[in-house]
Amino acid sequence: MDNIAGSKSSLNWVVQISVVLLVALWLFPTVGLLVSSFRTTDQISGSGWWQAMFTQERNDTLRAADPDDEGVQQLIDGQYVISGNLFEDDAKAKISVWGTSSRAIDVYSPGEIAELKDGETITVSANGDYTQTSPVEMTGRGQRVFVTATSPPEFTFDNYKTVLTGGYSDGGMTKAFFNTLTVTIPATIIPIVIAAFAAYALAWMEFPGRALLIAVIVGLLVVPLQLALIPLLRLHLGIGIGKGYLGVWLAHTGFGLPLAIYLLRNYMVGLPRDIIENAKVDGATDFQIFTKIILPLSFPALASFAIFQFLWTWNDLLVAKVFLIDASGQTTVMTNQIVELLGTRGGNWEILSTAAFVSIAVPLLVFFMMQKYLVRGLLAGSVK
Amino acid sequence: MTPALQGLVTIFIGVGGCIAYFYFSNQFLDRVLFPARGVNAGRNINRANMIRPWLFLAPALIALGLYLAYPVFATLWYSVTDRSQNDAFVGLANYQQMMSEPKFWEAMRNNMLWLIIVPAASTCFGLLAAQLTDRLSWGAFAKSLIFMPMAISFVGAAVIFKLVYDTRPIGTNQIGVLNAIWLQFDGGIGSVLMLRAVPVLLLGGVSAVLLYSLWVILRGFFEQKLRIDLKSLLRVLWCAFAIYAVTVCAQLGWGALCGDYPYGQPQTWLTIPGWNSIFLMIVLIWIQTGFAMVILSAALRGIPEETIEAAIVDGANPFQVFFKIKMPQISGTIVVVWTTITLVVLKVFDIVFAMTNGQWETQVLANYMFDKLFRANDWGVGSASAMVIMLLVSPILIWNVNNARKEMR
């Protein structure tokens, strides 16, 4: 509508460009995590992820093999020779310039021979191979070589392998992944069943106190769940559920119910009255009406809530920490695992970013597949 | 039994149990208790229909009562008792102890900042995104990308932004975007423009808007007779807030104009008191903007076309159409979005817990409470702080309930 009368195409361009910028800004952090999860450790610490596609240059201090070690020196043609490769792991790095003193790190190009003290010489080729020669047997520590190396972009699936097989700690993310799944699925399905029946009663049955009950449920929608932590933990410990899956399922069910009832009731009230009354005239019981008519018709609302509850239980940290995770640590969920990684391996971005991405992959998948229902639920669920 | 199998069994028992309960209780009601036949058939049907709603509601009511209603009162009770003295009643001692702790006041102060900044920024960005994408051919795609952070957990978002805020020692390549950008500034003309002129202009703009609202309200007070009602009370409160906000803006602007910037030094962003809270808030704003955008975008679509057409015919420019025609019509939705985000902010826990754990003066109430409960093991003070959160939520609770009741009438 803005662009009928008096429309300006320049304004249209401004709008297009600002949306592109806004989307880029919003996407940038997540893309950073995704890209980082595919880079090697050296690459991550060598340059920012936005430079992942470029060759990176870095200055390094490397050391030739220690002459005192057994079998390092070989006597060839009357000369003692040490040879090897300066890079231990980074096979793709290329040396552009090198030097043998920290004050002159760029005096030799690859293949040139550097004269050291006592007639020793060393030569380094571009791929890191070096040959050190000396007329007499060498002693002391390995020769230091200062290199300026460039390494090409490198991507790998190793991080995912490490994280999923638990190469960094016991059990790893795979266990946490299945634990999270174990928490999530019952905690999504059970509240739907309970709430659907209650919503039907609140929408289509006449009884005293109905309006009051609906008001109470709207009130409970906003009760902070922080309030429930201590009393419920006490209750669970008191009746012997303790910390465990049963407790966390029950807690998620209780906390999810107000929204479930509210969403479903609002949807069911909008269903056509005729269908229900016709069914009643034909002799259907309330139970039959509910299972045969209301439930199939309410599918969009059920799907909306299911997505909400799924995202919420999958992403939850607090409820799991309070009701599920005990001292043994066997029942840890992914969010908790990541928080622990942040504490113990705050600098290991290859592990952290991969673990985080494993945990957000499933919600993202659900999000993009079921976005329609999520939006519909949001629109119905924000209390007007 | 493995947990996965246990989960399956639970789904089966839970769902099957629920359905069996509903089915058999209905059967029992219709066949055994009040059978719809014999001499009393009519009376029995009526009686059965009086009881049936409660059969449908029972599991939900039990769960709601036990998991949400009971805890409110239980927490209230725990907040006035002391666990170490065998749950003896101690009056307001827990609250007194809480009030005497500087960490609590730090949390309160930060929470207030969160409450002002996050809903305001999310709603503004959401409105901006909704309006810009409204008539775009690829608007739906753009919206779904901005909406995407909603699916990401707070913990995941914390990791994402920890990478953004990462710091490496001076002299090495920075891998955090923020530091990489920061190191581009060297005190030259570009830095002066970006770090001094732009913030001063922005703050000046905000102050101007605040002062203008102040002027409008004060003029209103002088022109009308003074009445004491809720509206004028709210206006006075807004004036006080605006004056405070303008002084804060002035201070910040002065700092931006004359302060020394540590150019060329990588900053550990999350340890700078004052600013680190802002950096944490950005995470939540990033998540909540999508929510605001989706709701406001639907509201913008719901505006009757005729009103906009009429304005355009009358010669309104796009900005006038937006601020004078669209904004007033979606103001109700803006309030809804604002309050919903406020509720999220009041409960924010994971972001602070994962990123700073309340260190370097970033404490918030929910994390303070978790600290008290599970680290200090002080249930009394923990419950007291939970009650503070409840108190802050209750205006919204009452407002929501009132609206719901109005709607039903």
mmCIF file of N, CA and C in Angstrom, chain A residues 1-2 5 15-16 19-20 26 28-30 33 36 44 46 50 182 185 189 193-194 197-198 200 207 214 219 222 226-228 230-232 234 236 245 249-250 255 257-258 286-287 315 317-318 321-322 338 342 349 363-364 367 371 378-379 383, chain B residues 3 10-11 15 18 22-23 52-54 56-57 60 63 66-68 71 75 78 87 131-132 138 144 147-148 151 153 159-160 163 166 173 175 177 180 286 289 291 298 305 309 312 336 343 347 349-350 353-354 366 369-370 373 379 383 386 393 397:
data_model
loop_
_atom_site.group_PDB
_atom_site.id
_atom_site.type_symbol
_atom_site.label_atom_id
_atom_site.label_comp_id
_atom_site.label_asym_id
_atom_site.label_seq_id
_atom_site.Cartn_x
_atom_site.Cartn_y
_atom_site.Cartn_z
ATOM 1 N N MET A 1 0.821 -1.200 0.000
ATOM 2 C CA MET A 1 0.000 0.000 0.000
ATOM 3 C C MET A 1 0.855 1.251 0.000
ATOM 4 N N ASP A 2 2.025 1.157 0.652
ATOM 5 C CA ASP A 2 2.851 2.349 0.773
ATOM 6 C C ASP A 2 3.287 2.855 -0.580
ATOM 7 N N ALA A 5 0.277 5.595 -4.446
ATOM 8 C CA ALA A 5 0.421 7.013 -4.750
ATOM 9 C C ALA A 5 1.743 7.522 -4.213
ATOM 10 N N VAL A 15 14.711 0.295 1.633
ATOM 11 C CA VAL A 15 14.067 -0.770 2.399
ATOM 12 C C VAL A 15 14.739 -2.099 2.122
ATOM 13 N N GLN A 16 14.947 -2.409 0.835
ATOM 14 C CA GLN A 16 15.566 -3.690 0.480
ATOM 15 C C GLN A 16 16.922 -3.849 1.164
ATOM 16 N N VAL A 19 16.756 -4.315 4.938
ATOM 17 C CA VAL A 19 16.349 -5.666 5.326
ATOM 18 C C VAL A 19 17.506 -6.636 5.151
ATOM 19 N N VAL A 20 18.242 -6.500 4.062
ATOM 20 C CA VAL A 20 19.400 -7.377 3.858
ATOM 21 C C VAL A 20 20.375 -7.227 5.022
ATOM 22 N N TRP A 26 21.425 -10.487 11.948
ATOM 23 C CA TRP A 26 20.799 -11.487 12.803
ATOM 24 C C TRP A 26 21.368 -12.887 12.565
ATOM 25 N N PHE A 28 24.505 -13.480 11.355
ATOM 26 C CA PHE A 28 25.960 -13.503 11.481
ATOM 27 C C PHE A 28 26.464 -14.358 12.656
ATOM 28 N N PRO A 29 25.939 -14.161 13.894
ATOM 29 C CA PRO A 29 26.476 -14.933 15.008
ATOM 30 C C PRO A 29 26.293 -16.436 14.833
ATOM 31 N N THR A 30 25.119 -16.857 14.356
ATOM 32 C CA THR A 30 24.866 -18.289 14.211
ATOM 33 C C THR A 30 25.754 -18.898 13.140
ATOM 34 N N LEU A 33 29.129 -19.695 14.437
ATOM 35 C CA LEU A 33 29.217 -20.940 15.188
ATOM 36 C C LEU A 33 29.272 -22.135 14.242
ATOM 37 N N SER A 36 32.632 -22.299 12.517
ATOM 38 C CA SER A 36 33.679 -22.702 13.457
ATOM 39 C C SER A 36 33.631 -24.189 13.739
ATOM 40 N N ILE A 44 40.912 -22.334 13.806
ATOM 41 C CA ILE A 44 40.055 -21.504 14.647
ATOM 42 C C ILE A 44 40.876 -20.480 15.407
ATOM 43 N N GLY A 46 43.781 -19.470 14.619
ATOM 44 C CA GLY A 46 44.634 -18.696 13.729
ATOM 45 C C GLY A 46 43.969 -17.463 13.159
ATOM 46 N N TRP A 50 35.221 -15.494 9.911
ATOM 47 C CA TRP A 50 34.821 -14.817 8.681
ATOM 48 C C TRP A 50 35.929 -14.835 7.649
ATOM 49 N N THR A 182 14.883 -38.305 25.742
ATOM 50 C CA THR A 182 14.076 -39.037 26.727
ATOM 51 C C THR A 182 13.267 -38.070 27.582
ATOM 52 N N ILE A 185 10.277 -36.090 24.816
ATOM 53 C CA ILE A 185 9.107 -36.671 24.149
ATOM 54 C C ILE A 185 7.940 -36.906 25.105
ATOM 55 N N ILE A 189 4.168 -35.017 25.027
ATOM 56 C CA ILE A 189 2.921 -35.717 24.693
ATOM 57 C C ILE A 189 1.939 -35.711 25.856
ATOM 58 N N VAL A 193 -2.347 -34.506 26.055
ATOM 59 C CA VAL A 193 -3.516 -35.357 26.307
ATOM 60 C C VAL A 193 -4.353 -34.776 27.441
ATOM 61 N N ILE A 194 -3.667 -34.459 28.544
ATOM 62 C CA ILE A 194 -4.413 -33.939 29.700
ATOM 63 C C ILE A 194 -5.095 -32.626 29.362
ATOM 64 N N PHE A 197 -8.425 -32.672 27.049
ATOM 65 C CA PHE A 197 -9.687 -32.973 27.737
ATOM 66 C C PHE A 197 -10.171 -31.759 28.537
ATOM 67 N N ALA A 198 -9.243 -31.146 29.261
ATOM 68 C CA ALA A 198 -9.631 -30.003 30.087
ATOM 69 C C ALA A 198 -10.122 -28.852 29.208
ATOM 70 N N TYR A 200 -11.506 -29.040 26.320
ATOM 71 C CA TYR A 200 -12.844 -29.348 25.805
ATOM 72 C C TYR A 200 -13.901 -29.018 26.853
ATOM 73 N N PHE A 207 -20.848 -25.507 33.219
ATOM 74 C CA PHE A 207 -20.826 -25.867 34.635
ATOM 75 C C PHE A 207 -20.494 -24.632 35.446
ATOM 76 N N ILE A 214 -11.171 -20.387 34.020
ATOM 77 C CA ILE A 214 -10.398 -19.854 32.886
ATOM 78 C C ILE A 214 -9.526 -18.693 33.347
ATOM 79 N N GLY A 219 -4.146 -16.611 34.817
ATOM 80 C CA GLY A 219 -3.223 -16.138 35.850
ATOM 81 C C GLY A 219 -2.021 -17.050 35.986
ATOM 82 N N VAL A 222 1.412 -16.900 33.820
ATOM 83 C CA VAL A 222 2.572 -16.037 34.034
ATOM 84 C C VAL A 222 3.283 -16.300 35.353
ATOM 85 N N GLN A 226 10.270 -20.241 38.768
ATOM 86 C CA GLN A 226 11.236 -20.179 39.873
ATOM 87 C C GLN A 226 10.555 -20.467 41.210
ATOM 88 N N LEU A 227 9.305 -20.037 41.312
ATOM 89 C CA LEU A 227 8.571 -20.227 42.556
ATOM 90 C C LEU A 227 8.371 -21.696 42.874
ATOM 91 N N ALA A 228 8.280 -22.500 41.828
ATOM 92 C CA ALA A 228 7.896 -23.894 42.032
ATOM 93 C C ALA A 228 9.086 -24.772 42.414
ATOM 94 N N ILE A 230 11.613 -24.940 44.796
ATOM 95 C CA ILE A 230 11.863 -25.500 46.132
ATOM 96 C C ILE A 230 10.719 -26.390 46.597
ATOM 97 N N PRO A 231 9.475 -25.897 46.563
ATOM 98 C CA PRO A 231 8.394 -26.751 47.064
ATOM 99 C C PRO A 231 8.314 -28.077 46.314
ATOM 100 N N LEU A 232 8.501 -28.048 45.010
ATOM 101 C CA LEU A 232 8.346 -29.282 44.247
ATOM 102 C C LEU A 232 9.516 -30.219 44.461
ATOM 103 N N ARG A 234 11.166 -30.438 47.167
ATOM 104 C CA ARG A 234 10.873 -31.002 48.473
ATOM 105 C C ARG A 234 9.828 -32.098 48.369
ATOM 106 N N HIS A 236 9.028 -33.893 45.698
ATOM 107 C CA HIS A 236 9.573 -35.063 45.000
ATOM 108 C C HIS A 236 10.472 -35.878 45.910
ATOM 109 N N TYR A 245 13.980 -38.943 35.799
ATOM 110 C CA TYR A 245 13.137 -38.654 34.637
ATOM 111 C C TYR A 245 11.686 -38.421 35.025
ATOM 112 N N TRP A 249 9.556 -35.165 34.007
ATOM 113 C CA TRP A 249 8.358 -35.277 33.153
ATOM 114 C C TRP A 249 7.166 -34.616 33.825
ATOM 115 N N LEU A 250 7.009 -34.934 35.105
ATOM 116 C CA LEU A 250 5.867 -34.360 35.834
ATOM 117 C C LEU A 250 5.983 -32.835 35.882
ATOM 118 N N PHE A 255 4.182 -27.409 34.282
ATOM 119 C CA PHE A 255 4.513 -26.058 33.837
ATOM 120 C C PHE A 255 3.948 -25.763 32.451
ATOM 121 N N LEU A 257 1.080 -27.024 31.224
ATOM 122 C CA LEU A 257 -0.380 -27.139 31.143
ATOM 123 C C LEU A 257 -1.121 -25.818 30.936
ATOM 124 N N PRO A 258 -0.807 -24.744 31.662
ATOM 125 C CA PRO A 258 -1.611 -23.524 31.473
ATOM 126 C C PRO A 258 -1.634 -23.069 30.028
ATOM 127 N N ASP A 286 -20.334 -37.159 25.146
ATOM 128 C CA ASP A 286 -19.274 -36.155 25.155
ATOM 129 C C ASP A 286 -17.931 -36.770 24.807
ATOM 130 N N PHE A 287 -17.717 -37.967 25.311
ATOM 131 C CA PHE A 287 -16.438 -38.623 25.061
ATOM 132 C C PHE A 287 -16.252 -38.895 23.577
ATOM 133 N N ASN A 315 15.179 -27.040 25.053
ATOM 134 C CA ASN A 315 16.109 -25.951 25.335
ATOM 135 C C ASN A 315 16.256 -25.655 26.818
ATOM 136 N N LEU A 317 17.144 -25.527 30.682
ATOM 137 C CA LEU A 317 18.286 -25.859 31.534
ATOM 138 C C LEU A 317 17.858 -25.939 32.997
ATOM 139 N N LEU A 318 17.030 -24.975 33.409
ATOM 140 C CA LEU A 318 16.720 -24.827 34.830
ATOM 141 C C LEU A 318 15.975 -26.047 35.389
ATOM 142 N N LYS A 321 18.145 -29.049 35.574
ATOM 143 C CA LYS A 321 19.162 -28.935 36.622
ATOM 144 C C LYS A 321 18.566 -29.214 37.998
ATOM 145 N N VAL A 322 17.331 -28.774 38.208
ATOM 146 C CA VAL A 322 16.737 -28.917 39.529
ATOM 147 C C VAL A 322 16.125 -30.308 39.732
ATOM 148 N N ILE A 338 26.690 -28.422 27.791
ATOM 149 C CA ILE A 338 27.347 -27.274 27.160
ATOM 150 C C ILE A 338 27.792 -26.260 28.211
ATOM 151 N N LEU A 342 31.534 -24.932 28.801
ATOM 152 C CA LEU A 342 31.900 -23.515 28.872
ATOM 153 C C LEU A 342 32.806 -23.272 30.060
ATOM 154 N N TRP A 349 37.214 -23.808 21.149
ATOM 155 C CA TRP A 349 36.038 -23.470 20.342
ATOM 156 C C TRP A 349 35.611 -24.579 19.428
ATOM 157 N N PRO A 363 16.167 -28.455 17.230
ATOM 158 C CA PRO A 363 15.159 -27.391 17.271
ATOM 159 C C PRO A 363 15.096 -26.589 15.972
ATOM 160 N N LEU A 364 16.255 -26.350 15.351
ATOM 161 C CA LEU A 364 16.236 -25.581 14.110
ATOM 162 C C LEU A 364 15.487 -26.328 13.025
ATOM 163 N N PHE A 367 11.924 -26.137 13.762
ATOM 164 C CA PHE A 367 11.498 -24.768 13.513
ATOM 165 C C PHE A 367 11.212 -24.541 12.036
ATOM 166 N N GLN A 371 7.229 -24.119 10.965
ATOM 167 C CA GLN A 371 7.154 -22.704 11.310
ATOM 168 C C GLN A 371 5.721 -22.170 11.280
ATOM 169 N N LEU A 378 1.915 -18.752 18.366
ATOM 170 C CA LEU A 378 2.348 -17.496 18.991
ATOM 171 C C LEU A 378 1.232 -16.474 18.943
ATOM 172 N N LEU A 379 0.575 -16.401 17.777
ATOM 173 C CA LEU A 379 -0.470 -15.386 17.620
ATOM 174 C C LEU A 379 -1.641 -15.674 18.537
ATOM 175 N N VAL A 383 -1.420 -13.293 25.180
ATOM 176 C CA VAL A 383 -2.688 -12.918 25.801
ATOM 177 C C VAL A 383 -3.109 -11.537 25.324
ATOM 178 N N PRO B 3 16.881 -45.628 30.167
ATOM 179 C CA PRO B 3 15.980 -44.474 30.233
ATOM 180 C C PRO B 3 15.110 -44.332 28.993
ATOM 181 N N THR B 10 6.776 -44.851 29.727
ATOM 182 C CA THR B 10 6.061 -43.740 30.361
ATOM 183 C C THR B 10 5.072 -43.091 29.408
ATOM 184 N N ILE B 11 5.499 -42.927 28.149
ATOM 185 C CA ILE B 11 4.558 -42.362 27.181
ATOM 186 C C ILE B 11 3.329 -43.255 27.119
ATOM 187 N N VAL B 15 -0.035 -41.748 28.385
ATOM 188 C CA VAL B 15 -1.088 -41.490 27.410
ATOM 189 C C VAL B 15 -2.207 -42.508 27.563
ATOM 190 N N CYS B 18 -4.145 -41.920 30.708
ATOM 191 C CA CYS B 18 -5.055 -40.780 30.601
ATOM 192 C C CYS B 18 -6.310 -41.169 29.833
ATOM 193 N N PHE B 22 -10.129 -41.373 31.182
ATOM 194 C CA PHE B 22 -11.262 -40.616 30.656
ATOM 195 C C PHE B 22 -12.363 -41.550 30.173
ATOM 196 N N TYR B 23 -11.963 -42.635 29.498
ATOM 197 C CA TYR B 23 -12.953 -43.544 28.935
ATOM 198 C C TYR B 23 -13.730 -44.247 30.035
ATOM 199 N N ARG B 52 -19.780 -34.658 34.715
ATOM 200 C CA ARG B 52 -18.828 -34.962 33.650
ATOM 201 C C ARG B 52 -17.730 -33.916 33.455
ATOM 202 N N PRO B 53 -18.047 -32.604 33.456
ATOM 203 C CA PRO B 53 -16.959 -31.636 33.261
ATOM 204 C C PRO B 53 -15.816 -31.853 34.230
ATOM 205 N N TRP B 54 -16.159 -32.201 35.441
ATOM 206 C CA TRP B 54 -15.096 -32.355 36.441
ATOM 207 C C TRP B 54 -14.274 -33.597 36.168
ATOM 208 N N PHE B 56 -13.503 -34.542 33.145
ATOM 209 C CA PHE B 56 -12.586 -34.093 32.101
ATOM 210 C C PHE B 56 -11.486 -33.206 32.669
ATOM 211 N N LEU B 57 -11.834 -32.423 33.669
ATOM 212 C CA LEU B 57 -10.893 -31.426 34.192
ATOM 213 C C LEU B 57 -9.944 -31.987 35.242
ATOM 214 N N ALA B 60 -6.016 -32.310 34.864
ATOM 215 C CA ALA B 60 -5.397 -31.004 34.653
ATOM 216 C C ALA B 60 -5.424 -30.186 35.935
ATOM 217 N N ALA B 63 -2.853 -31.470 38.396
ATOM 218 C CA ALA B 63 -1.484 -31.113 38.010
ATOM 219 C C ALA B 63 -1.234 -29.620 38.205
ATOM 220 N N LEU B 66 -1.059 -28.802 41.957
ATOM 221 C CA LEU B 66 0.133 -29.318 42.628
ATOM 222 C C LEU B 66 1.398 -28.621 42.120
ATOM 223 N N TYR B 67 1.457 -28.336 40.816
ATOM 224 C CA TYR B 67 2.718 -27.866 40.257
ATOM 225 C C TYR B 67 2.798 -26.358 40.099
ATOM 226 N N LEU B 68 1.672 -25.643 40.202
ATOM 227 C CA LEU B 68 1.777 -24.188 40.072
ATOM 228 C C LEU B 68 1.110 -23.429 41.215
ATOM 229 N N PRO B 71 2.825 -24.411 44.889
ATOM 230 C CA PRO B 71 4.158 -23.839 45.119
ATOM 231 C C PRO B 71 4.138 -22.355 45.465
ATOM 232 N N THR B 75 6.077 -21.490 48.670
ATOM 233 C CA THR B 75 7.246 -20.610 48.632
ATOM 234 C C THR B 75 7.062 -19.433 49.580
ATOM 235 N N TYR B 78 7.836 -20.812 52.924
ATOM 236 C CA TYR B 78 9.276 -21.039 53.135
ATOM 237 C C TYR B 78 10.025 -19.725 53.316
ATOM 238 N N ASP B 87 12.180 -25.391 60.395
ATOM 239 C CA ASP B 87 11.052 -24.698 59.775
ATOM 240 C C ASP B 87 10.299 -23.791 60.731
ATOM 241 N N GLN B 131 7.772 -3.882 9.764
ATOM 242 C CA GLN B 131 7.373 -2.846 8.816
ATOM 243 C C GLN B 131 8.183 -2.951 7.524
ATOM 244 N N LEU B 132 9.494 -3.182 7.657
ATOM 245 C CA LEU B 132 10.340 -3.215 6.467
ATOM 246 C C LEU B 132 10.018 -4.411 5.590
ATOM 247 N N TRP B 138 10.383 -10.966 -0.870
ATOM 248 C CA TRP B 138 11.044 -12.046 -0.134
ATOM 249 C C TRP B 138 10.925 -11.833 1.384
ATOM 250 N N SER B 144 11.587 -15.308 8.406
ATOM 251 C CA SER B 144 11.875 -16.592 9.035
ATOM 252 C C SER B 144 13.329 -16.662 9.488
ATOM 253 N N PHE B 147 13.469 -14.672 12.685
ATOM 254 C CA PHE B 147 12.694 -15.396 13.691
ATOM 255 C C PHE B 147 13.473 -16.599 14.230
ATOM 256 N N MET B 148 14.442 -17.065 13.464
ATOM 257 C CA MET B 148 15.140 -18.315 13.783
ATOM 258 C C MET B 148 15.713 -18.404 15.200
ATOM 259 N N ALA B 151 14.226 -20.482 18.095
ATOM 260 C CA ALA B 151 14.344 -21.935 18.248
ATOM 261 C C ALA B 151 15.617 -22.315 18.991
ATOM 262 N N SER B 153 18.271 -22.457 21.990
ATOM 263 C CA SER B 153 18.192 -22.365 23.448
ATOM 264 C C SER B 153 19.012 -21.188 23.947
ATOM 265 N N VAL B 159 26.581 -19.578 23.937
ATOM 266 C CA VAL B 159 27.809 -20.026 23.277
ATOM 267 C C VAL B 159 28.063 -19.198 22.025
ATOM 268 N N ILE B 160 27.004 -18.981 21.246
ATOM 269 C CA ILE B 160 27.131 -18.205 20.009
ATOM 270 C C ILE B 160 27.716 -16.828 20.297
ATOM 271 N N LEU B 163 31.382 -16.557 21.475
ATOM 272 C CA LEU B 163 32.323 -16.521 20.351
ATOM 273 C C LEU B 163 32.425 -15.101 19.794
ATOM 274 N N ASP B 166 34.604 -13.086 22.146
ATOM 275 C CA ASP B 166 35.856 -13.734 22.535
ATOM 276 C C ASP B 166 37.039 -12.762 22.490
ATOM 277 N N ASN B 173 45.813 -12.856 16.189
ATOM 278 C CA ASN B 173 44.567 -12.606 15.469
ATOM 279 C C ASN B 173 43.382 -12.761 16.404
ATOM 280 N N ILE B 175 39.640 -13.757 17.253
ATOM 281 C CA ILE B 175 38.648 -14.613 16.610
ATOM 282 C C ILE B 175 37.229 -14.195 16.983
ATOM 283 N N VAL B 177 34.321 -11.430 16.767
ATOM 284 C CA VAL B 177 34.024 -10.343 15.831
ATOM 285 C C VAL B 177 34.148 -8.985 16.499
ATOM 286 N N ALA B 180 37.629 -7.880 16.848
ATOM 287 C CA ALA B 180 38.204 -7.626 15.522
ATOM 288 C C ALA B 180 37.761 -6.262 15.019
ATOM 289 N N TRP B 286 18.418 -10.317 20.741
ATOM 290 C CA TRP B 286 18.608 -11.077 19.500
ATOM 291 C C TRP B 286 17.560 -12.186 19.391
ATOM 292 N N THR B 289 13.567 -10.473 19.389
ATOM 293 C CA THR B 289 13.134 -9.621 18.283
ATOM 294 C C THR B 289 12.246 -10.382 17.307
ATOM 295 N N PHE B 291 10.243 -12.849 17.884
ATOM 296 C CA PHE B 291 8.898 -12.978 18.462
ATOM 297 C C PHE B 291 8.102 -11.702 18.251
ATOM 298 N N ALA B 298 1.773 -9.561 12.075
ATOM 299 C CA ALA B 298 0.376 -9.964 11.917
ATOM 300 C C ALA B 298 -0.548 -8.787 12.202
ATOM 301 N N GLU B 305 -7.094 -1.628 5.168
ATOM 302 C CA GLU B 305 -6.403 -0.935 4.080
ATOM 303 C C GLU B 305 -6.954 0.474 3.858
ATOM 304 N N GLU B 309 -5.035 3.875 2.767
ATOM 305 C CA GLU B 309 -5.324 4.489 1.475
ATOM 306 C C GLU B 309 -5.751 5.941 1.659
ATOM 307 N N ILE B 312 -2.861 8.142 2.400
ATOM 308 C CA ILE B 312 -1.990 8.392 1.245
ATOM 309 C C ILE B 312 -2.655 9.370 0.297
ATOM 310 N N VAL B 336 0.939 -5.878 24.303
ATOM 311 C CA VAL B 336 0.990 -7.325 24.527
ATOM 312 C C VAL B 336 2.412 -7.848 24.353
ATOM 313 N N LEU B 343 7.850 -10.547 30.782
ATOM 314 C CA LEU B 343 7.774 -11.790 31.556
ATOM 315 C C LEU B 343 9.016 -12.648 31.321
ATOM 316 N N LYS B 347 12.266 -13.732 34.155
ATOM 317 C CA LYS B 347 12.675 -15.104 34.486
ATOM 318 C C LYS B 347 14.033 -15.435 33.898
ATOM 319 N N PHE B 349 17.440 -16.579 33.163
ATOM 320 C CA PHE B 349 18.373 -17.273 34.041
ATOM 321 C C PHE B 349 19.523 -17.866 33.231
ATOM 322 N N ASP B 350 19.185 -18.632 32.205
ATOM 323 C CA ASP B 350 20.195 -19.418 31.494
ATOM 324 C C ASP B 350 21.314 -18.565 30.913
ATOM 325 N N PHE B 353 23.564 -17.337 33.664
ATOM 326 C CA PHE B 353 24.209 -18.507 34.272
ATOM 327 C C PHE B 353 25.330 -19.031 33.382
ATOM 328 N N ALA B 354 25.065 -19.105 32.074
ATOM 329 C CA ALA B 354 26.048 -19.707 31.176
ATOM 330 C C ALA B 354 27.185 -18.745 30.830
ATOM 331 N N ALA B 366 16.847 -14.020 38.989
ATOM 332 C CA ALA B 366 16.637 -15.458 38.834
ATOM 333 C C ALA B 366 17.915 -16.233 39.123
ATOM 334 N N MET B 369 18.643 -16.155 42.840
ATOM 335 C CA MET B 369 17.829 -17.136 43.532
ATOM 336 C C MET B 369 18.421 -18.540 43.385
ATOM 337 N N PHE B 370 18.835 -18.884 42.164
ATOM 338 C CA PHE B 370 19.436 -20.202 41.932
ATOM 339 C C PHE B 370 20.685 -20.368 42.784
ATOM 340 N N LEU B 373 19.668 -20.991 46.334
ATOM 341 C CA LEU B 373 19.038 -22.290 46.530
ATOM 342 C C LEU B 373 20.034 -23.418 46.494
ATOM 343 N N TRP B 379 17.454 -21.877 51.698
ATOM 344 C CA TRP B 379 16.131 -21.918 51.084
ATOM 345 C C TRP B 379 15.269 -20.728 51.490
ATOM 346 N N SER B 383 13.733 -18.477 48.689
ATOM 347 C CA SER B 383 12.285 -18.323 48.540
ATOM 348 C C SER B 383 11.901 -16.853 48.573
ATOM 349 N N ALA B 386 12.498 -15.479 45.282
ATOM 350 C CA ALA B 386 11.468 -15.955 44.348
ATOM 351 C C ALA B 386 10.189 -15.146 44.522
ATOM 352 N N VAL B 393 6.009 -9.833 38.880
ATOM 353 C CA VAL B 393 5.162 -10.370 37.816
ATOM 354 C C VAL B 393 3.700 -10.031 38.044
ATOM 355 N N LEU B 397 0.118 -10.168 35.830
ATOM 356 C CA LEU B 397 -0.832 -11.254 36.079
ATOM 357 C C LEU B 397 -2.241 -10.688 36.238
#
